[in-house]
Short mmCIF file of C-alpha atoms in Angstrom, two decimals:
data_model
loop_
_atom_site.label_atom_id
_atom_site.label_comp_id
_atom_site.label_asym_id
_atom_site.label_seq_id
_atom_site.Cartn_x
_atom_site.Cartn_y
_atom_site.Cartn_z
CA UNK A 227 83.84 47.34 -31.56
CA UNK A 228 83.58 46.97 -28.13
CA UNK A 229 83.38 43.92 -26.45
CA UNK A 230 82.99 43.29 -22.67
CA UNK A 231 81.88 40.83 -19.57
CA UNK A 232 80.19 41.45 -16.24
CA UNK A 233 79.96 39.24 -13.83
CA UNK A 234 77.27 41.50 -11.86
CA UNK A 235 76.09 38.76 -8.93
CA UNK A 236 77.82 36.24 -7.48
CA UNK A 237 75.62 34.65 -4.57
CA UNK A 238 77.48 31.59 -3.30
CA UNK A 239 75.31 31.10 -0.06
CA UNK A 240 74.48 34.35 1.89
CA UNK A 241 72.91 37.18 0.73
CA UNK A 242 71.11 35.78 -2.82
CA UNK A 243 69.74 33.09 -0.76
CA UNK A 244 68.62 34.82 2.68
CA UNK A 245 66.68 37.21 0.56
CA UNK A 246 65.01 34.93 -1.60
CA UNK A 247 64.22 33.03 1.91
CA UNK A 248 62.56 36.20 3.12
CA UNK A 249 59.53 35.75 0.14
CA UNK A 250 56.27 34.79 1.30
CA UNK A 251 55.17 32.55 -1.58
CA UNK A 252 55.95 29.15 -1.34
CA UNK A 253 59.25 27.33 -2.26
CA UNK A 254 59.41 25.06 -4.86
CA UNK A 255 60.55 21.61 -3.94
CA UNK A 256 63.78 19.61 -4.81
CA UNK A 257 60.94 17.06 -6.74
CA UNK A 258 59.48 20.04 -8.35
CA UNK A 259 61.60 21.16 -11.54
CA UNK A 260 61.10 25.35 -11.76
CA UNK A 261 60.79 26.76 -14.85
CA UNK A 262 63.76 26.22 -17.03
CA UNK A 263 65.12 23.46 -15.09
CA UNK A 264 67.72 21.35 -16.22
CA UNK A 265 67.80 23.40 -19.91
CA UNK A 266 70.97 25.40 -21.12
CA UNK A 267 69.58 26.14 -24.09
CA UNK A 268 69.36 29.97 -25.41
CA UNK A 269 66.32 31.41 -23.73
CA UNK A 270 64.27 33.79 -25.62
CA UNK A 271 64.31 37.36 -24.34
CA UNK A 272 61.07 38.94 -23.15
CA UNK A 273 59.68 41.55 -24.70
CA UNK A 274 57.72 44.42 -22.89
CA UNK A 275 55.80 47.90 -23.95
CA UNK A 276 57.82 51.09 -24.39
CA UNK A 277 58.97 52.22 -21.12
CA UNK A 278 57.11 55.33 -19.59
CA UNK A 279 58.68 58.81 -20.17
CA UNK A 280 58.53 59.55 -16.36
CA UNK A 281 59.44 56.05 -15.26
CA UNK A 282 62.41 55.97 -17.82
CA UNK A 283 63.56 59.69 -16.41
CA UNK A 284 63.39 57.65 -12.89
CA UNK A 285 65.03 54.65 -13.88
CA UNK A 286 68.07 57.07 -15.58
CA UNK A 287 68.64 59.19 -12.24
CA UNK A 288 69.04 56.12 -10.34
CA UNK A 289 71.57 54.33 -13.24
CA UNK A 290 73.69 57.87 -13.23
CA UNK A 291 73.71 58.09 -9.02
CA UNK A 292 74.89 54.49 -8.88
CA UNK A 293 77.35 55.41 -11.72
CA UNK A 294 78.46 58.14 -10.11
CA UNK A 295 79.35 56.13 -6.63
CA UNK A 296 81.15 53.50 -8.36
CA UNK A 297 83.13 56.16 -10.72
CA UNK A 298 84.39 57.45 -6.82
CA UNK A 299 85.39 54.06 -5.41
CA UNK A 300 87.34 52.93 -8.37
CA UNK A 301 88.57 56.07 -10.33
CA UNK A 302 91.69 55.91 -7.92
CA UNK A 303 93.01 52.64 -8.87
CA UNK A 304 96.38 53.26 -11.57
CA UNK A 305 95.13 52.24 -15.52
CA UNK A 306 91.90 52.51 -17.61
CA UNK A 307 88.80 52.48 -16.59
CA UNK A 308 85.46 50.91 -18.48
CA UNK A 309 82.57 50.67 -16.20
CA UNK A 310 78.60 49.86 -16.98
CA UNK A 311 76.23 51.32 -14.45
CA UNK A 312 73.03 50.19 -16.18
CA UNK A 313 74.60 46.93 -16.80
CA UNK A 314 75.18 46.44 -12.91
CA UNK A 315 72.07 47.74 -12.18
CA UNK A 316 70.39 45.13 -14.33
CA UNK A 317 71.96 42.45 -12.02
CA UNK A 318 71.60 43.77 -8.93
CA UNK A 319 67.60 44.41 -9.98
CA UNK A 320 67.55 40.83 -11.13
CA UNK A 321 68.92 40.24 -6.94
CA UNK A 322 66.21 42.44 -5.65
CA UNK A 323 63.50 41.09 -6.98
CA UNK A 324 64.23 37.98 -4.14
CA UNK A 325 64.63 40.60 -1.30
CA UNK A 326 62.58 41.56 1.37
CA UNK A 327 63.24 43.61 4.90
CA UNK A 328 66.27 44.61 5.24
CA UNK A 329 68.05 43.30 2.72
CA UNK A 330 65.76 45.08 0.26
CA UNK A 331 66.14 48.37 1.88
CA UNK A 332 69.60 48.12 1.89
CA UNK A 333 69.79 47.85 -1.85
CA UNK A 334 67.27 49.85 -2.62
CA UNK A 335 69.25 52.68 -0.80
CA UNK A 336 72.52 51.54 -2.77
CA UNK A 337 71.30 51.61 -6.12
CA UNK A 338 69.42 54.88 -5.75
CA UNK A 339 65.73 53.38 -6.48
CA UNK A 340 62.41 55.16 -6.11
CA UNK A 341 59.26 53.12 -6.49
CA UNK A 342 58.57 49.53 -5.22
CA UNK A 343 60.22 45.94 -6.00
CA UNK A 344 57.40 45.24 -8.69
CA UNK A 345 58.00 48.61 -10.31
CA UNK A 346 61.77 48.54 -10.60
CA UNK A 347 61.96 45.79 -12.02
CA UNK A 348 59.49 46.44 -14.32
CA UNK A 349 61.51 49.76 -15.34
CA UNK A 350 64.89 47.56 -16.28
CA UNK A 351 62.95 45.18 -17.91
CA UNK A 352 61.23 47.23 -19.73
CA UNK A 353 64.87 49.08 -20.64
CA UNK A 354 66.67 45.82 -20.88
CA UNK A 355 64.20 44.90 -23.81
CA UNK A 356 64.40 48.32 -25.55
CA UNK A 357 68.45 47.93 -25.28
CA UNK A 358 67.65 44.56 -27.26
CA UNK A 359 65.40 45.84 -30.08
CA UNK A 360 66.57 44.79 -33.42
CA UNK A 361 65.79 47.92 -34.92
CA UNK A 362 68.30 49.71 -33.29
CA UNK A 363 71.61 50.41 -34.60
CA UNK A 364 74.51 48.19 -33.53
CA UNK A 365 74.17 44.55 -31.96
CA UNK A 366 73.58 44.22 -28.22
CA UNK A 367 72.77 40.94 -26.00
CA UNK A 368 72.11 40.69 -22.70
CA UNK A 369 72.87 37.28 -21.04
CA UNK A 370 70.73 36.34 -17.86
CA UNK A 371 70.79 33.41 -16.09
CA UNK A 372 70.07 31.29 -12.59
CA UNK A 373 72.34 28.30 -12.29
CA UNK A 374 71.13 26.50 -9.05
CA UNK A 375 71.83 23.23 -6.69
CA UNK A 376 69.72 20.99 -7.80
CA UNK A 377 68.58 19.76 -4.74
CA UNK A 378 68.29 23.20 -3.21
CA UNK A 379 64.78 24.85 -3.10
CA UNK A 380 63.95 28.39 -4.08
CA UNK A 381 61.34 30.87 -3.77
CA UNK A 382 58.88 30.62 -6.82
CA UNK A 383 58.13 34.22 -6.59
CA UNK A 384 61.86 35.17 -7.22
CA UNK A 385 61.99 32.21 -9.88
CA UNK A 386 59.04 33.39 -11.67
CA UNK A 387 60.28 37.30 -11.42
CA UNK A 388 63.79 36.82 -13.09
CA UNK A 389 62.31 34.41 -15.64
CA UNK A 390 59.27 36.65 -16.77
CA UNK A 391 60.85 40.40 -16.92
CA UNK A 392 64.49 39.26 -17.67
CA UNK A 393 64.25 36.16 -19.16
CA UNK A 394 66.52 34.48 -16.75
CA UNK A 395 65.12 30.74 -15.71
CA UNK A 396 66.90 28.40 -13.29
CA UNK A 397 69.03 25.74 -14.73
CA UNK A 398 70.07 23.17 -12.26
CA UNK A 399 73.31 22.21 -11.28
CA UNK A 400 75.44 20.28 -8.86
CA UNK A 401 77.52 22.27 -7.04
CA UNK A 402 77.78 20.43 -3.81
CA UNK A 403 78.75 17.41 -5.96
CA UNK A 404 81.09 18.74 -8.72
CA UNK A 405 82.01 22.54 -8.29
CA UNK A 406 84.10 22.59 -11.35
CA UNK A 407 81.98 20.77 -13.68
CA UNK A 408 79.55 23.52 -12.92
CA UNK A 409 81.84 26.57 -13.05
CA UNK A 410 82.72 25.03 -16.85
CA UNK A 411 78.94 24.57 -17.53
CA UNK A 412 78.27 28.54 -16.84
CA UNK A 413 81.27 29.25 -19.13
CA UNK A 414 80.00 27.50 -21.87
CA UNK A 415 76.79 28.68 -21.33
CA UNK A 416 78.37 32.81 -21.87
CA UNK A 417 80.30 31.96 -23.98
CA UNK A 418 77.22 30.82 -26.61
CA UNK A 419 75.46 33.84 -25.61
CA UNK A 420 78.05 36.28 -26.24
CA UNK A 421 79.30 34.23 -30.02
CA UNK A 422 82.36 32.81 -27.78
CA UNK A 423 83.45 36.29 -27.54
CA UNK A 424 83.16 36.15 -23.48
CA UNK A 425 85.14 33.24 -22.18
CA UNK A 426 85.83 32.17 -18.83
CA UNK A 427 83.71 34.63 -17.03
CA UNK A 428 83.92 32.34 -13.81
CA UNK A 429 87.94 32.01 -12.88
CA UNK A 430 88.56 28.56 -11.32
CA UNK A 431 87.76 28.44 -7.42
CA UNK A 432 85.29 30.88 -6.86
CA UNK A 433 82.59 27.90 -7.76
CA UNK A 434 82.80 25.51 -4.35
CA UNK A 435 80.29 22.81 -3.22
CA UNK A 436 79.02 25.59 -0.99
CA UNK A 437 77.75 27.63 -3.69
CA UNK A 438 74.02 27.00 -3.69
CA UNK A 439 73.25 30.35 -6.35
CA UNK A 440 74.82 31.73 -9.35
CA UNK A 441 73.11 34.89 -10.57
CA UNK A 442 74.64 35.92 -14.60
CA UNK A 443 74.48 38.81 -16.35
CA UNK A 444 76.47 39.38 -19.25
CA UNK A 445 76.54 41.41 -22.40
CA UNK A 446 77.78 41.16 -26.00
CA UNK A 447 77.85 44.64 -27.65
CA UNK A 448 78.84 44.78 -31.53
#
């Protein structure tokens, strides 16, 4: 049995926000609850169609190039090593899909992508849903969520993105006002997806009322 946690994404201000700034679609407004506001409970996963034999052989090379880039920068550290390539990827996809300009080219050139935006993430979701099929042998659940300040607005397109190919609304919180409370509130939350086997995947302090964007991933694998 293998059990593990990833904390993939961890936008407090900068770089999850400034790309989602960089959509073109309207923001939604403070008044205006997005989909999934203000509701912690477990969110149904989407399911897609079978993922293309070319677009899967794609989606692979890219997974195995990032692999092999982190395997470099962290194989010389002393101990064990347990990594998840397509498990980062997922994250960082979920990140993409709110970048534009520079920012986007940036990661699309780190994580080794071909295609555009709306394909790639159409590939992982695609993959992220086949990973999740109940038919296949073993027990896997992938985790994704957007825990943002309440009075903060975001980009609908980015919203609408993560929510419809990853399952992965925005639940509101108030960072600005209680940090910790909110850093407990995204524990809890992992730790029901993952059957409290994934505890404490935020350490106290790294939530602070500057945090305007918490991006999970997280997987249970039985």
């Amino acid at each position: 049995m293998f059990r593990r946690s990833f904390l993939h994404w961890f936008a407090p201000l900068t770089l999850g926000l400034s790309a989602c700034a960089e959509l073109d679609s309207p923001a939604t407004s403070p008044e205006s609850p997005s989909p999934g506001e203000g509701s912690l409970a477990t969110t149904p996963q989407p399911q897609h169609a079978p993922l293309a034999e070319d677009a899967a052989k794609q989606l692979a090379a890219s997974n195995n190039a990032l692999g092999i880039d982190l395997y470099r920068k962290l194989a010389g550290k002393p101990g064990n090593l347990a990594l998840s390539p397509a498990s980062i990827s997922f994250a960082l996809t979920m990140t993409y899909a709110g970048a534009a300009r520079e920012t986007a080219a940036e990661m699309k050139r780190t994580l080794h992508l071909n295609g555009s935006m709306v394909e790639t993430v159409d590939s992982a979701a695609k993959l992220s849903s086949a990973l999740q099929d109940p038919k296949n042998p073993g027990k896997l659940r992938i985790a994704n969520r957007l825990f943002g300040q309440k009075d903060h607005a975001f980009r609908q397109d980015f919203l609408e993105r993560n929510r419809a190919a990853f399952g992965a609304p925005l639940a509101s919180l108030g960072f600005k006002q209680e940090p910790e409370a909110a850093r407990r509130t995204i524990n809890e939350w992992v730790e029901q997806q993952t059957e409290k086997n994934i505890k404490d995947l935020l350490p106290a302090g790294i939530i602070t009322s500057d945090t305007r964007l918490v991006l999970v991933n997280a997987i249970y694998f039985l």
